[in-house]
Coordinates of C-alpha atoms in Angstrom, one line a residue:
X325 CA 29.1 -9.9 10.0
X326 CA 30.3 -11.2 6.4
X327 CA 30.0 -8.3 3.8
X328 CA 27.7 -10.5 1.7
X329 CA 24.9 -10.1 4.6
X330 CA 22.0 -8.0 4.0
X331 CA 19.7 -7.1 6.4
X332 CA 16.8 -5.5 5.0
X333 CA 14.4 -3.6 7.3
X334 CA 10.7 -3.1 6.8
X335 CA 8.9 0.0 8.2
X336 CA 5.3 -0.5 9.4
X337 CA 5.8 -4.4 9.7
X338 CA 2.4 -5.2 11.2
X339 CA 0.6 -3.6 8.4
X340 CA -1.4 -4.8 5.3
X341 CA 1.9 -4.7 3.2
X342 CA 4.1 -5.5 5.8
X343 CA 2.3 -8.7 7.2
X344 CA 2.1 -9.3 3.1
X345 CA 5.9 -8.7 2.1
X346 CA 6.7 -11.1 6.0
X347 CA 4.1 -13.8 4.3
X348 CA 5.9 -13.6 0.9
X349 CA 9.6 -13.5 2.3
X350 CA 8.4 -16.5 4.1
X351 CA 6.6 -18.3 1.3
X352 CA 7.4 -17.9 -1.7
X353 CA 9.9 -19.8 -3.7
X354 CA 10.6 -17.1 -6.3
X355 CA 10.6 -13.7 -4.6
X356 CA 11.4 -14.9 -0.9
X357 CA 14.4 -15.0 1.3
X358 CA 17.8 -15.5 0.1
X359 CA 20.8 -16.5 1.1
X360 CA 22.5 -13.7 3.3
X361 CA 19.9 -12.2 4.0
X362 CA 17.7 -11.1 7.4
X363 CA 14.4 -9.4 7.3
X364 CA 13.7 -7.3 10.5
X365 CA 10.2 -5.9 10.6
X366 CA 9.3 -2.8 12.4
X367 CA 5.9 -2.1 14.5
X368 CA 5.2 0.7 16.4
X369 CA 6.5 -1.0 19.4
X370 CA 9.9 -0.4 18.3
X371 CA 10.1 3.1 18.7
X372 CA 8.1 6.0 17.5
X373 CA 9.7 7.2 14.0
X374 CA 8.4 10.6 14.0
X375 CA 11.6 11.4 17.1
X376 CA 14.5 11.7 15.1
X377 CA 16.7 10.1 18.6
X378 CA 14.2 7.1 18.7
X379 CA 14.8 6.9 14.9
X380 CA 18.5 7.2 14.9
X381 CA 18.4 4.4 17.8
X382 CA 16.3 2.2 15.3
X383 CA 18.8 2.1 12.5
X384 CA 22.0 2.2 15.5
X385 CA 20.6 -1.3 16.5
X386 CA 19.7 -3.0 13.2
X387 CA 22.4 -1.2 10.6
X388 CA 20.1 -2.0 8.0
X389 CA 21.4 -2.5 4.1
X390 CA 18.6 -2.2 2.6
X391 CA 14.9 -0.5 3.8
X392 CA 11.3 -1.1 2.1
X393 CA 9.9 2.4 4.2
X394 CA 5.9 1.3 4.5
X395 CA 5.1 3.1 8.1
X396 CA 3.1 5.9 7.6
X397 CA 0.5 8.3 9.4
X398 CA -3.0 7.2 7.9
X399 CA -6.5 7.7 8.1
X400 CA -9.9 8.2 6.3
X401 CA -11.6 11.0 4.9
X402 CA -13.0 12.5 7.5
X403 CA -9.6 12.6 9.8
X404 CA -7.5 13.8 6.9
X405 CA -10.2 16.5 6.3
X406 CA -10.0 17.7 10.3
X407 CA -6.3 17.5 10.8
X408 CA -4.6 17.9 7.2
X409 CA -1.6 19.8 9.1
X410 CA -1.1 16.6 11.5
X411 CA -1.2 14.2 8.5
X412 CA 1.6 16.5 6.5
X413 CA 4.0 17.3 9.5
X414 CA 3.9 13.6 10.8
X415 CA 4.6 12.1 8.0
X416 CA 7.2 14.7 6.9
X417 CA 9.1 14.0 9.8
X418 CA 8.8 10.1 9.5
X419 CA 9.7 10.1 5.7
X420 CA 12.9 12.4 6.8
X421 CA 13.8 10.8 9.9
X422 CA 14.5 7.2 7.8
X423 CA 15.8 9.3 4.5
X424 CA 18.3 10.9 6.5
X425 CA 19.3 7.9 8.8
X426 CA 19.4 6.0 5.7
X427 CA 21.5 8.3 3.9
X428 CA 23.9 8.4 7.4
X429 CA 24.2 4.8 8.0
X430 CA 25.0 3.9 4.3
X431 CA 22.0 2.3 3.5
X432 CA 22.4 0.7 0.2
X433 CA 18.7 1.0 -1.2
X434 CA 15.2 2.8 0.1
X435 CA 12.2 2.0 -1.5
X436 CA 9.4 3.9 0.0
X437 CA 5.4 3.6 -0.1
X438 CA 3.6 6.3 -1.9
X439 CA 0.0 6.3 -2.7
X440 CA -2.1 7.7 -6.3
X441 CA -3.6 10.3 -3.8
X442 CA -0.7 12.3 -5.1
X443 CA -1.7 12.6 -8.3
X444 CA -3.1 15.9 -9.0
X445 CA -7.3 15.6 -8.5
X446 CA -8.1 17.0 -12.2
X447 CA -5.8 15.1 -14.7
X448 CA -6.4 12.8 -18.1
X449 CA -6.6 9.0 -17.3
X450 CA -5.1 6.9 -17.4
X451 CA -2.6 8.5 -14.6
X452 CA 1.3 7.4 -15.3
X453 CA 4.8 8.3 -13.6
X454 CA 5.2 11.5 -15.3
X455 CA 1.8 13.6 -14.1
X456 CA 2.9 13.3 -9.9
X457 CA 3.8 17.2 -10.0
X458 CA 1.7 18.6 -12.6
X459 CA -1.3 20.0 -10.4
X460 CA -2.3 20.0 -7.0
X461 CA -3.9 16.7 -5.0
X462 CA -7.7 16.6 -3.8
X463 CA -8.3 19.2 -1.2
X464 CA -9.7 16.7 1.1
X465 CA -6.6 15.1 2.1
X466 CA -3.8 17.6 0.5
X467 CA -1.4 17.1 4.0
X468 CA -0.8 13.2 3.5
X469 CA -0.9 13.7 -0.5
X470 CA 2.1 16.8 -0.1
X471 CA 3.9 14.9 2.6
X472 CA 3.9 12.0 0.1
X473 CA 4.9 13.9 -2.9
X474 CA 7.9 15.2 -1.1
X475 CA 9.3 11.6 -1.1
X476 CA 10.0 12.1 -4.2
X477 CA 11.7 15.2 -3.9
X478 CA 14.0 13.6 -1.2
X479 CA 14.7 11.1 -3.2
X480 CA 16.1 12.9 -6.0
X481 CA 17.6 15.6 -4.1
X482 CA 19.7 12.4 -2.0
X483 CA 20.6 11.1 -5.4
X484 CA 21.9 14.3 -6.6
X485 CA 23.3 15.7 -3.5
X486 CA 24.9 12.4 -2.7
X487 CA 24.6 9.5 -4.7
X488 CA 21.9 7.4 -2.7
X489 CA 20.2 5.1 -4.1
X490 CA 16.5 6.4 -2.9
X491 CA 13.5 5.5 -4.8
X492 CA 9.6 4.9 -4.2
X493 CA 6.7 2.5 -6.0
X494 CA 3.0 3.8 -5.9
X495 CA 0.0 1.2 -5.3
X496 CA -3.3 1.6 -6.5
X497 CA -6.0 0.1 -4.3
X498 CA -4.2 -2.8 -2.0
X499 CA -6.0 -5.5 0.0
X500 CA -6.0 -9.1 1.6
X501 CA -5.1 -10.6 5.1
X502 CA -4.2 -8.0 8.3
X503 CA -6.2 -5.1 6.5
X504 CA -8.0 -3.2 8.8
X505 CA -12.1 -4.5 8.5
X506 CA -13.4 -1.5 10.5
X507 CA -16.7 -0.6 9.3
X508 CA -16.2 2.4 9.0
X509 CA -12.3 3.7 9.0
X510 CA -11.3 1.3 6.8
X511 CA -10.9 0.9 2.8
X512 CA -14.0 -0.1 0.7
X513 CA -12.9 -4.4 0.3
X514 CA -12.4 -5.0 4.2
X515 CA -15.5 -2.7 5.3
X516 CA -17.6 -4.6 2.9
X517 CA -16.0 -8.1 3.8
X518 CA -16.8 -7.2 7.4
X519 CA -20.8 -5.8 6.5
X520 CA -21.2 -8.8 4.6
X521 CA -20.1 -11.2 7.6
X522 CA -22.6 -8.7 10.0
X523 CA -25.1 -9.6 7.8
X524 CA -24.9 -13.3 7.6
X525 CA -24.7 -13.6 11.1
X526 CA -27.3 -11.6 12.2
X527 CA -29.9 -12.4 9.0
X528 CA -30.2 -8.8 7.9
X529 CA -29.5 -7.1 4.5
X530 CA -26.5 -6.5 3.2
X531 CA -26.9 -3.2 1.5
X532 CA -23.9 -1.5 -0.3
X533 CA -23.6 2.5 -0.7
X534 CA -24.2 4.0 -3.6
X535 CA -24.9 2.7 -8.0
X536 CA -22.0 0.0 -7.7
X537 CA -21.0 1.5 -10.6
X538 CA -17.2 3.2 -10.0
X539 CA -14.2 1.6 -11.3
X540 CA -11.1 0.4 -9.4
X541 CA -7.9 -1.2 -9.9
X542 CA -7.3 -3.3 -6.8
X543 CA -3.9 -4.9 -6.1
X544 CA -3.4 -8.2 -3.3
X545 CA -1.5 -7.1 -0.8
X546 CA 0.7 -10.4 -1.7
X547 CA 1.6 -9.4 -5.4
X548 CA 1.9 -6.0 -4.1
X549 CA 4.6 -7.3 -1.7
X550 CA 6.4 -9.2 -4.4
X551 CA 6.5 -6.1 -6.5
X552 CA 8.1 -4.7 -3.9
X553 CA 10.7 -7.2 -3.6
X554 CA 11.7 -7.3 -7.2
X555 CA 12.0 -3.6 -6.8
X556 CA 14.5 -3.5 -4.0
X557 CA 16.2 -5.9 -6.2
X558 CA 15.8 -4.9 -10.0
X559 CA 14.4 -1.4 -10.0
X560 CA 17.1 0.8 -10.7
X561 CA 15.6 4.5 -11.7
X562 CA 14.9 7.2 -8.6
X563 CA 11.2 8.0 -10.2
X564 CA 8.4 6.2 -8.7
X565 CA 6.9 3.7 -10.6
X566 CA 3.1 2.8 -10.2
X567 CA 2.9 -1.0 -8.9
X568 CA -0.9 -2.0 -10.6
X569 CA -3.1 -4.3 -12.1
X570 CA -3.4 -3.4 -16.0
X571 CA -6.3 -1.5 -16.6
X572 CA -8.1 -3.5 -18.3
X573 CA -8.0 -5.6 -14.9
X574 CA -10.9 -2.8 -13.1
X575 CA -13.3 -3.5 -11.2
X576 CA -17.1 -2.3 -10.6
X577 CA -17.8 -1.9 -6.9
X578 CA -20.4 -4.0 -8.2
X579 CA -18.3 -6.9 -8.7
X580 CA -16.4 -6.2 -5.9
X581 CA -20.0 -6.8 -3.7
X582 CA -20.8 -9.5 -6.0
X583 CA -17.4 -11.4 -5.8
X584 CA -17.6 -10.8 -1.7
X585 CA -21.7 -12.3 -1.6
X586 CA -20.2 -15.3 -3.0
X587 CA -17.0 -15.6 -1.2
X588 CA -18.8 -15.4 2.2
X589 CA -21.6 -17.9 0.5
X590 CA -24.1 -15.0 1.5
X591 CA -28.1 -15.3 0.8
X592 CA -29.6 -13.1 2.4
X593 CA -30.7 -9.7 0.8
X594 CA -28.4 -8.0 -1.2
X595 CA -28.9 -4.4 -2.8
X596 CA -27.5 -0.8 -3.2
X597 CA -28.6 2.0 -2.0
X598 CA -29.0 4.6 -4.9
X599 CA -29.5 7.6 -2.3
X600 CA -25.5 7.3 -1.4
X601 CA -22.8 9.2 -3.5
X602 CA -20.5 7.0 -5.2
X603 CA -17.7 9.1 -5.2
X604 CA -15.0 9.1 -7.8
X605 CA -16.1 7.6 -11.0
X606 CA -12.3 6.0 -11.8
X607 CA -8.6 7.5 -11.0
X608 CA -7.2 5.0 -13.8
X609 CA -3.5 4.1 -13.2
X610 CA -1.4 3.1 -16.2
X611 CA 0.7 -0.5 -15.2
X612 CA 3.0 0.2 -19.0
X613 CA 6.4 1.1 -17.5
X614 CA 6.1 -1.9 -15.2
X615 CA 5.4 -4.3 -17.1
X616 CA 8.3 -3.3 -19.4
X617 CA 10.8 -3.9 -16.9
X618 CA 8.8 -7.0 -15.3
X619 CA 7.0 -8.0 -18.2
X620 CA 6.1 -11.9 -17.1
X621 CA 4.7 -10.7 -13.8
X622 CA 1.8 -13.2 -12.9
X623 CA -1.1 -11.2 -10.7
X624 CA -3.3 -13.1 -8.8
X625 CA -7.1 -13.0 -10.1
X626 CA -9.1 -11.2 -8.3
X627 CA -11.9 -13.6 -7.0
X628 CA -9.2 -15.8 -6.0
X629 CA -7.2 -13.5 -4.0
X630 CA -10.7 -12.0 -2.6
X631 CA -11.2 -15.6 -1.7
X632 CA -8.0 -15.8 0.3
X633 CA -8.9 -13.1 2.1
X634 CA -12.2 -13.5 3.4
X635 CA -11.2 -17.1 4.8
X636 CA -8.3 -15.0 6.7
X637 CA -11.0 -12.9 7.7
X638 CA -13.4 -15.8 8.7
X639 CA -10.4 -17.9 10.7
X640 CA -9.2 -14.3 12.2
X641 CA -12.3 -12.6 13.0
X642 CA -12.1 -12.4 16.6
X643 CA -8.4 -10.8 17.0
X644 CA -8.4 -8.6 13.5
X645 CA -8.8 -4.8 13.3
X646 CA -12.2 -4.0 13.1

């Protein structure tokens, strides 16, 4: 192998960012594959990263460069709430398993997923890099937030310790193609995508949860994936940095139901029901420190990349997760 190649190996490959950073490596003229290098994407399949042997065997095989670390225990609300220990000691021992292989195969760069669950539950908005440590995370889900933060913590100690060249990015709301649609495990675009389809087919209403009124930042799963990209490549601190829409960019669940009637060309019956908690009011993320260092980043608007992914979801309806 020529000392110019780079192989580059993405965790949790079959994923919503995975699929998405595959689609854009494949794609896209500005932020897609190079010269010298070869993407190798991981599933499940390929060996269960929570053994440290199967782990080990993993980077044996490949020798990556260069990893973009997306695989990760998940779940909704109600399974964080019932196993918080699982969700912390699982992904503790995935996050060290590919820190410390990294670290032993000479990995060049590791940029790993975090989420803003991190962020301490009471805070001042808009949330930035600097506020990850200063309280603790919402109890419901305080495992998978801990496990998370302690990413970071690797990935200075690594630095220190021995010079690697660890860092993370954290996304604020991601979706588009190869989400998961479930109704009801699944985040609040795809479920709705996937009630909204329910309802056209079967000519019943499609009633949303809740005022409409909470504010999110939503990023597509294809500008996240560039983001991701230009950070293996140009992002040179160890502290996370926030991958997001500017806030300015939020959106009502409102629109989001509004935007996904018309996307699906829905006429039935459309309303909310008031009775439903909406949940957090807004978790605003700031986007300043990125778009200092990336400052002619282009994001996708969001009705077009919301229609891009309800035609994936209409031509993919029969094999998708749901």
């Amino acid at each position: 192998m020529s000392p110019a190649k780079s192989v580059i190996l993405v965790t949790g490959g079959s994923g919503l960012v995975g699929k998405a950073v595959q689609w854009v490596v494949e794609n896209d003229s500005k932020y897609g594959q190079r010269e010298g290098e070869e993407w190798v994407y991981l599933t499940s399949k390929d060996g269960n990263l929570i053994d440290p042997a199967a782990t080990k065997a993993i980077f044996e095989k490949y020798r990556p460069t260069h990893v973009i670390h997306l695989a990760a225990k998940v779940g909704g609300l109600f399974g964080n709430m019932a196993a918080n220990l699982d969700y912390f000691r699982d992904n503790l021992l995935i996050n060290d398993n590919i820190l410390f292989n990294a670290k032993e195969f000479g990995v060049k760069k590791v940029v790993s997923c975090l989420s803003t669950c991190i962020f301490p539950d009471k805070t001042s908005y808009p949330i930035d890099e600097t506020m990850v440590h200063q309280g603790p995370p919402h109890d419901s889900n305080y495992g998978y937030s801990h496990s998370k933060r302690m990413v970071d913590v690797m990935n200075r100690a690594y630095n220190q310790q021995y010079g690697c060249n660890f860092t993370s990015v954290i996304p604020t709301n991601v979706f588009g193609p190869h989400d998961n649609f479930h109704l009801v495990n699944s985040h609040v675009i795809p479920g709705l995508i996937h009630k909204c389809y329910l309802a056209q087919e079967n000519g019943t209403p499609f009633i949303m949860a809740g005022t409409g009124r909470p504010l999110r930042q939503f990023i597509y799963s294809r500008d996240l994936a560039r983001l991701f990209i230009w950070t293996l490549r140009e992002y040179n601190e160890i502290t996370p940095l926030i991958l997001s829409v500017p806030e300015e960019e939020e959106v009502s669940i409102k629109q989001v139901g509004d935007s996904i009637v018309k996307a699906m060309g829905y006429t039935g019956d459309y309303r909310f029901d008031t009775s439903k908690a909406d949940g957090q009011y807004k978790k605003t993320a700031s986007n300043k420190k990125l778009m200092s260092l990336n400052p002619d980043f282009q994001f996708t608007p969001f009705d077009v990349a919301l229609n891009e992914t309800v035609d994936w979801f209409k031509e993919n309806v029969d094999t998708i997760r749901k």
